[in-house]
Amino acid sequence: MRIILHIWRQKNTDSPGKMVRYEVPDVDEHMSFLEMLDVLNERLIEEGDDPVTFDHDCREGICGACGMVINGVPHGPERGTTVCQLHMRHFKDGDEIYLEPWRARAFPVIKDLLVDRTAFDRIISAGGFISVSTGSAPDGNAIPIRKEDAELSMDAAACIGCGACVAACPNASAMLFTSAKISHLNLLPQGAPEKHERALKMVAQMNQENFGACTNVAECEAVCPKNIKLENIARMFRHWIEASAAERAG
Ligand code: SF4
Ligand code: FES
């Protein structure tokens, strides 16, 4: 099939950028979306043009590197699917597809569809870890964990840090991401001793990074490829309020 692409081209963070039209004939329905972009890029290179820059790594939905806005929706039309797992069979001959980078002040465009997501790394560095000396591997059943907590923690740990939640939010809020990372550790006994400090530090870092506030629009949950739930944001607030009250009480 023949696909018409309108792609955001921007040389670097400071240049203005614009949409550029490309035609990709002979797209196979079994191609992944990124393979279709690879085909376009091979042609652009052959013609001496600058290939389209986009982020990717694992191409199997686990690393969180890929991500772009496809026809106005982060990661495109399929729910619970990263761009690298989206296939061309979900499009039809003659479709016009608009591709843009994540739009958020905290994620400046580096080039074309590639954005700088190091703000997420700084949020993790602020408290997304357990600071204990772990020693050798403990026995698997040494620390009993309630099944419900283990499952909630596991669900939160599924966050791949892609940033689609920020891109979908009209406030560019990072609360779904930050709350998933806090929940993942705070729900487990290993993370519990630092849960208040973690919530305070990670929320403080999030606030420093130019992300907006949450106003319960819930677009983040709708586009998240890993189905991270809004309830994580409620849990983050609870832990943050408890921590703030404990801090005030001295
Ligand atoms: S919460 Fe979902 S959309 Fe946001 S970074 Fe994690 S996986 Fe991506
Ligand atoms: S390239 Fe790793 S999740 Fe898409």
GROMACS .gro file of C-alpha atoms and ligand atoms in nm:
model
  262
    1MET     CA    1   0.000   0.000   0.000
    2ARG     CA    2   0.094   0.365  -0.042
    3ILE     CA    3   0.127   0.583   0.268
    4ILE     CA    4   0.163   0.959   0.280
    5LEU     CA    5   0.355   1.088   0.577
    6HIS     CA    6   0.365   1.441   0.715
    7ILE     CA    7   0.666   1.445   0.949
    8TRP     CA    8   0.788   1.714   1.186
    9ARG     CA    9   1.140   1.806   1.073
   10GLN     CA   10   1.351   2.017   1.307
   11LYS     CA   11   1.730   2.047   1.274
   12ASN     CA   12   1.797   2.107   1.643
   13THR     CA   13   1.643   2.238   1.965
   14ASP     CA   14   1.672   2.602   1.862
   15SER     CA   15   1.555   2.589   1.500
   16PRO     CA   16   1.185   2.641   1.421
   17GLY     CA   17   1.081   2.309   1.257
   18LYS     CA   18   0.800   2.234   1.009
   19MET     CA   19   0.590   1.950   0.871
   20VAL     CA   20   0.735   1.788   0.555
   21ARG     CA   21   0.536   1.559   0.321
   22TYR     CA   22   0.677   1.221   0.209
   23GLU     CA   23   0.526   0.936   0.010
   24VAL     CA   24   0.616   0.578   0.092
   25PRO     CA   25   0.496   0.341  -0.184
   26ASP     CA   26   0.506  -0.039  -0.141
   27VAL     CA   27   0.444  -0.049   0.233
   28ASP     CA   28   0.382  -0.408   0.343
   29GLU     CA   29   0.102  -0.455   0.597
   30HIS     CA   30   0.330  -0.683   0.801
   31MET     CA   31   0.589  -0.408   0.850
   32SER     CA   32   0.609  -0.248   1.189
   33PHE     CA   33   0.564   0.128   1.195
   34LEU     CA   34   0.937   0.175   1.262
   35GLU     CA   35   1.029  -0.057   0.973
   36MET     CA   36   0.815   0.162   0.748
   37LEU     CA   37   1.018   0.463   0.870
   38ASP     CA   38   1.339   0.263   0.809
   39VAL     CA   39   1.233   0.218   0.445
   40LEU     CA   40   1.171   0.590   0.412
   41ASN     CA   41   1.508   0.667   0.571
   42GLU     CA   42   1.697   0.426   0.342
   43ARG     CA   43   1.549   0.608   0.044
   44LEU     CA   44   1.631   0.951   0.190
   45ILE     CA   45   1.992   0.842   0.248
   46GLU     CA   46   2.018   0.705  -0.109
   47GLU     CA   47   1.888   1.038  -0.240
   48GLY     CA   48   2.141   1.230  -0.029
   49ASP     CA   49   1.875   1.370   0.205
   50ASP     CA   50   1.885   1.384   0.583
   51PRO     CA   51   1.707   1.077   0.731
   52VAL     CA   52   1.430   1.131   0.986
   53THR     CA   53   1.563   1.106   1.342
   54PHE     CA   54   1.352   0.902   1.584
   55ASP     CA   55   1.427   0.718   1.908
   56HIS     CA   56   1.416   0.337   1.932
   57ASP     CA   57   1.605   0.048   2.085
   58CYS     CA   58   1.446  -0.286   2.177
   59ARG     CA   59   1.163  -0.271   1.919
   60GLU     CA   60   0.968  -0.513   2.136
   61GLY     CA   61   0.781  -0.282   2.373
   62ILE     CA   62   1.004  -0.305   2.678
   63CYS     CA   63   1.271  -0.032   2.671
   64GLY     CA   64   1.054   0.281   2.642
   65ALA     CA   65   1.283   0.447   2.388
   66CYS     CA   66   1.037   0.475   2.101
   67GLY     CA   67   0.753   0.720   2.097
   68MET     CA   68   0.600   0.982   1.872
   69VAL     CA   69   0.260   1.138   1.826
   70ILE     CA   70   0.077   0.963   1.540
   71ASN     CA   71  -0.226   1.148   1.409
   72GLY     CA   72  -0.255   1.337   1.738
   73VAL     CA   73  -0.224   1.033   1.966
   74PRO     CA   74   0.098   0.938   2.151
   75HIS     CA   75   0.202   0.588   2.029
   76GLY     CA   76  -0.078   0.592   1.772
   77PRO     CA   77  -0.422   0.439   1.736
   78GLU     CA   78  -0.381   0.101   1.910
   79ARG     CA   79  -0.437   0.098   2.287
   80GLY     CA   80  -0.171  -0.057   2.508
   81THR     CA   81   0.080  -0.057   2.219
   82THR     CA   82   0.415   0.115   2.176
   83VAL     CA   83   0.507   0.260   1.835
   84CYS     CA   84   0.756  -0.023   1.781
   85GLN     CA   85   0.477  -0.278   1.821
   86LEU     CA   86   0.232  -0.095   1.598
   87HIS     CA   87   0.195  -0.259   1.257
   88MET     CA   88   0.101  -0.115   0.921
   89ARG     CA   89  -0.200  -0.347   0.895
   90HIS     CA   90  -0.378  -0.095   1.117
   91PHE     CA   91  -0.357   0.158   0.831
   92LYS     CA   92  -0.494   0.145   0.479
   93ASP     CA   93  -0.382   0.233   0.128
   94GLY     CA   94  -0.366   0.608   0.074
   95ASP     CA   95  -0.373   0.698   0.444
   96GLU     CA   96  -0.216   1.030   0.540
   97ILE     CA   97  -0.031   1.001   0.872
   98TYR     CA   98   0.095   1.298   1.075
   99LEU     CA   99   0.403   1.235   1.293
  100GLU     CA  100   0.516   1.475   1.564
  101PRO     CA  101   0.753   1.454   1.860
  102TRP     CA  102   0.631   1.457   2.222
  103ARG     CA  103   0.524   1.816   2.289
  104ALA     CA  104   0.622   1.929   2.641
  105ARG     CA  105   0.849   2.203   2.776
  106ALA     CA  106   1.029   1.944   2.990
  107PHE     CA  107   1.104   1.732   2.679
  108PRO     CA  108   1.286   1.967   2.438
  109VAL     CA  109   1.315   1.842   2.080
  110ILE     CA  110   1.671   1.732   2.001
  111LYS     CA  111   1.602   1.664   1.633
  112ASP     CA  112   1.289   1.576   1.429
  113LEU     CA  113   1.095   1.318   1.638
  114LEU     CA  114   1.363   1.273   1.905
  115VAL     CA  115   1.318   1.452   2.238
  116ASP     CA  116   1.535   1.486   2.548
  117ARG     CA  117   1.373   1.282   2.829
  118THR     CA  118   1.655   1.314   3.081
  119ALA     CA  119   1.408   1.493   3.311
  120PHE     CA  120   1.270   1.143   3.382
  121ASP     CA  121   1.621   1.019   3.470
  122ARG     CA  122   1.661   1.302   3.721
  123ILE     CA  123   1.327   1.210   3.886
  124ILE     CA  124   1.449   0.849   3.921
  125SER     CA  125   1.786   0.967   4.055
  126ALA     CA  126   1.605   1.167   4.324
  127GLY     CA  127   1.459   0.856   4.491
  128GLY     CA  128   1.370   0.574   4.256
  129PHE     CA  129   1.592   0.321   4.429
  130ILE     CA  130   1.637   0.136   4.759
  131SER     CA  131   1.948   0.243   4.947
  132VAL     CA  132   2.034  -0.071   5.138
  133SER     CA  133   2.333  -0.294   5.120
  134THR     CA  134   2.180  -0.595   4.946
  135GLY     CA  135   2.460  -0.850   4.995
  136SER     CA  136   2.414  -1.182   4.820
  137ALA     CA  137   2.081  -1.291   4.673
  138PRO     CA  138   1.833  -1.368   4.956
  139ASP     CA  139   1.605  -1.669   4.960
  140GLY     CA  140   1.303  -1.599   4.739
  141ASN     CA  141   1.054  -1.645   5.023
  142ALA     CA  142   1.254  -1.474   5.300
  143ILE     CA  143   1.032  -1.165   5.297
  144PRO     CA  144   0.661  -1.253   5.269
  145ILE     CA  145   0.468  -0.998   5.061
  146ARG     CA  146   0.088  -0.976   5.043
  147LYS     CA  147  -0.030  -1.100   4.705
  148GLU     CA  148  -0.230  -0.782   4.644
  149ASP     CA  149   0.072  -0.560   4.716
  150ALA     CA  150   0.300  -0.774   4.500
  151GLU     CA  151   0.057  -0.747   4.208
  152LEU     CA  152   0.005  -0.370   4.245
  153SER     CA  153   0.380  -0.320   4.265
  154MET     CA  154   0.435  -0.538   3.960
  155ASP     CA  155   0.169  -0.347   3.765
  156ALA     CA  156   0.341  -0.016   3.850
  157ALA     CA  157   0.683  -0.160   3.763
  158ALA     CA  158   0.557  -0.219   3.409
  159CYS     CA  159   0.610   0.153   3.335
  160ILE     CA  160   0.878   0.176   3.064
  161GLY     CA  161   0.942   0.550   3.102
  162CYS     CA  162   0.837   0.632   2.747
  163GLY     CA  163   0.683   0.972   2.826
  164ALA     CA  164   0.356   0.924   2.636
  165CYS     CA  165   0.165   1.021   2.951
  166VAL     CA  166   0.335   1.361   2.949
  167ALA     CA  167   0.275   1.408   2.576
  168ALA     CA  168  -0.097   1.329   2.609
  169CYS     CA  169  -0.161   1.553   2.909
  170PRO     CA  170  -0.278   1.909   2.832
  171ASN     CA  171  -0.071   2.017   3.135
  172ALA     CA  172   0.231   1.804   3.034
  173SER     CA  173   0.215   1.645   3.378
  174ALA     CA  174   0.458   1.366   3.469
  175MET     CA  175   0.249   1.239   3.757
  176LEU     CA  176   0.157   0.902   3.603
  177PHE     CA  177   0.523   0.820   3.544
  178THR     CA  178   0.645   0.950   3.881
  179SER     CA  179   0.364   0.780   4.073
  180ALA     CA  180   0.429   0.447   3.898
  181LYS     CA  181   0.795   0.463   3.999
  182ILE     CA  182   0.707   0.559   4.359
  183SER     CA  183   0.434   0.292   4.386
  184HIS     CA  184   0.656   0.019   4.249
  185LEU     CA  185   0.897   0.058   4.544
  186ASN     CA  186   0.671   0.197   4.817
  187LEU     CA  187   0.433  -0.100   4.801
  188LEU     CA  188   0.707  -0.351   4.885
  189PRO     CA  189   0.855  -0.413   5.232
  190GLN     CA  190   1.201  -0.351   5.087
  191GLY     CA  191   1.095   0.000   4.979
  192ALA     CA  192   0.879   0.087   5.279
  193PRO     CA  193   1.148   0.230   5.514
  194GLU     CA  194   1.221   0.513   5.266
  195LYS     CA  195   0.871   0.557   5.127
  196HIS     CA  196   0.812   0.906   5.270
  197GLU     CA  197   1.155   1.039   5.178
  198ARG     CA  198   1.116   0.887   4.831
  199ALA     CA  199   0.776   1.052   4.774
  200LEU     CA  200   0.904   1.392   4.891
  201LYS     CA  201   1.222   1.385   4.684
  202MET     CA  202   1.076   1.248   4.361
  203VAL     CA  203   0.778   1.487   4.369
  204ALA     CA  204   1.013   1.779   4.441
  205GLN     CA  205   1.232   1.684   4.144
  206MET     CA  206   0.926   1.640   3.922
  207ASN     CA  207   0.814   1.992   4.017
  208GLN     CA  208   1.156   2.133   3.928
  209GLU     CA  209   1.150   1.985   3.578
  210ASN     CA  210   0.890   2.207   3.410
  211PHE     CA  211   0.614   1.944   3.414
  212GLY     CA  212   0.259   2.066   3.481
  213ALA     CA  213   0.014   1.961   3.750
  214CYS     CA  214  -0.248   1.687   3.730
  215THR     CA  215  -0.607   1.806   3.682
  216ASN     CA  216  -0.762   1.458   3.643
  217VAL     CA  217  -0.798   1.470   3.265
  218ALA     CA  218  -0.688   1.103   3.252
  219GLU     CA  219  -0.543   1.122   2.900
  220CYS     CA  220  -0.221   0.977   3.047
  221GLU     CA  221  -0.394   0.654   3.144
  222ALA     CA  222  -0.572   0.636   2.806
  223VAL     CA  223  -0.248   0.644   2.603
  224CYS     CA  224  -0.014   0.454   2.836
  225PRO     CA  225   0.117   0.151   2.646
  226LYS     CA  226   0.158  -0.038   2.974
  227ASN     CA  227  -0.186   0.043   3.116
  228ILE     CA  228  -0.051   0.220   3.424
  229LYS     CA  229  -0.349   0.321   3.637
  230LEU     CA  230  -0.444   0.665   3.773
  231GLU     CA  231  -0.474   0.511   4.121
  232ASN     CA  232  -0.094   0.532   4.137
  233ILE     CA  233  -0.127   0.913   4.138
  234ALA     CA  234  -0.368   0.894   4.434
  235ARG     CA  235  -0.120   0.671   4.619
  236MET     CA  236   0.167   0.910   4.545
  237PHE     CA  237  -0.035   1.200   4.689
  238ARG     CA  238  -0.122   0.997   5.002
  239HIS     CA  239   0.243   0.914   5.065
  240TRP     CA  240   0.349   1.272   4.990
  241ILE     CA  241   0.087   1.416   5.231
  242GLU     CA  242   0.187   1.170   5.505
  243ALA     CA  243   0.553   1.262   5.449
  244SER     CA  244   0.481   1.636   5.456
  245ALA     CA  245   0.281   1.601   5.779
  246ALA     CA  246   0.562   1.396   5.938
  247GLU     CA  247   0.814   1.661   5.832
  248ARG     CA  248   0.605   1.942   5.984
  249ALA     CA  249   0.563   1.744   6.309
  250GLY     CA  250   0.945   1.726   6.322
  251SF4     S1  251   0.325   0.578   3.285
  251SF4    FE1  252   0.287   0.476   3.085
  251SF4     S2  253   0.296   0.642   2.935
  251SF4    FE2  254   0.393   0.719   3.123
  251SF4     S3  255   0.612   0.677   3.102
  251SF4    FE3  256   0.523   0.499   3.209
  251SF4     S4  257   0.473   0.354   3.045
  251SF4    FE4  258   0.503   0.551   2.942
  252FES     S1  259   1.183   0.052   2.096
  252FES    FE1  260   1.178  -0.028   2.299
  252FES     S2  261   0.973   0.006   2.361
  252FES    FE2  262   0.972   0.066   2.151
   0.00000   0.00000   0.00000
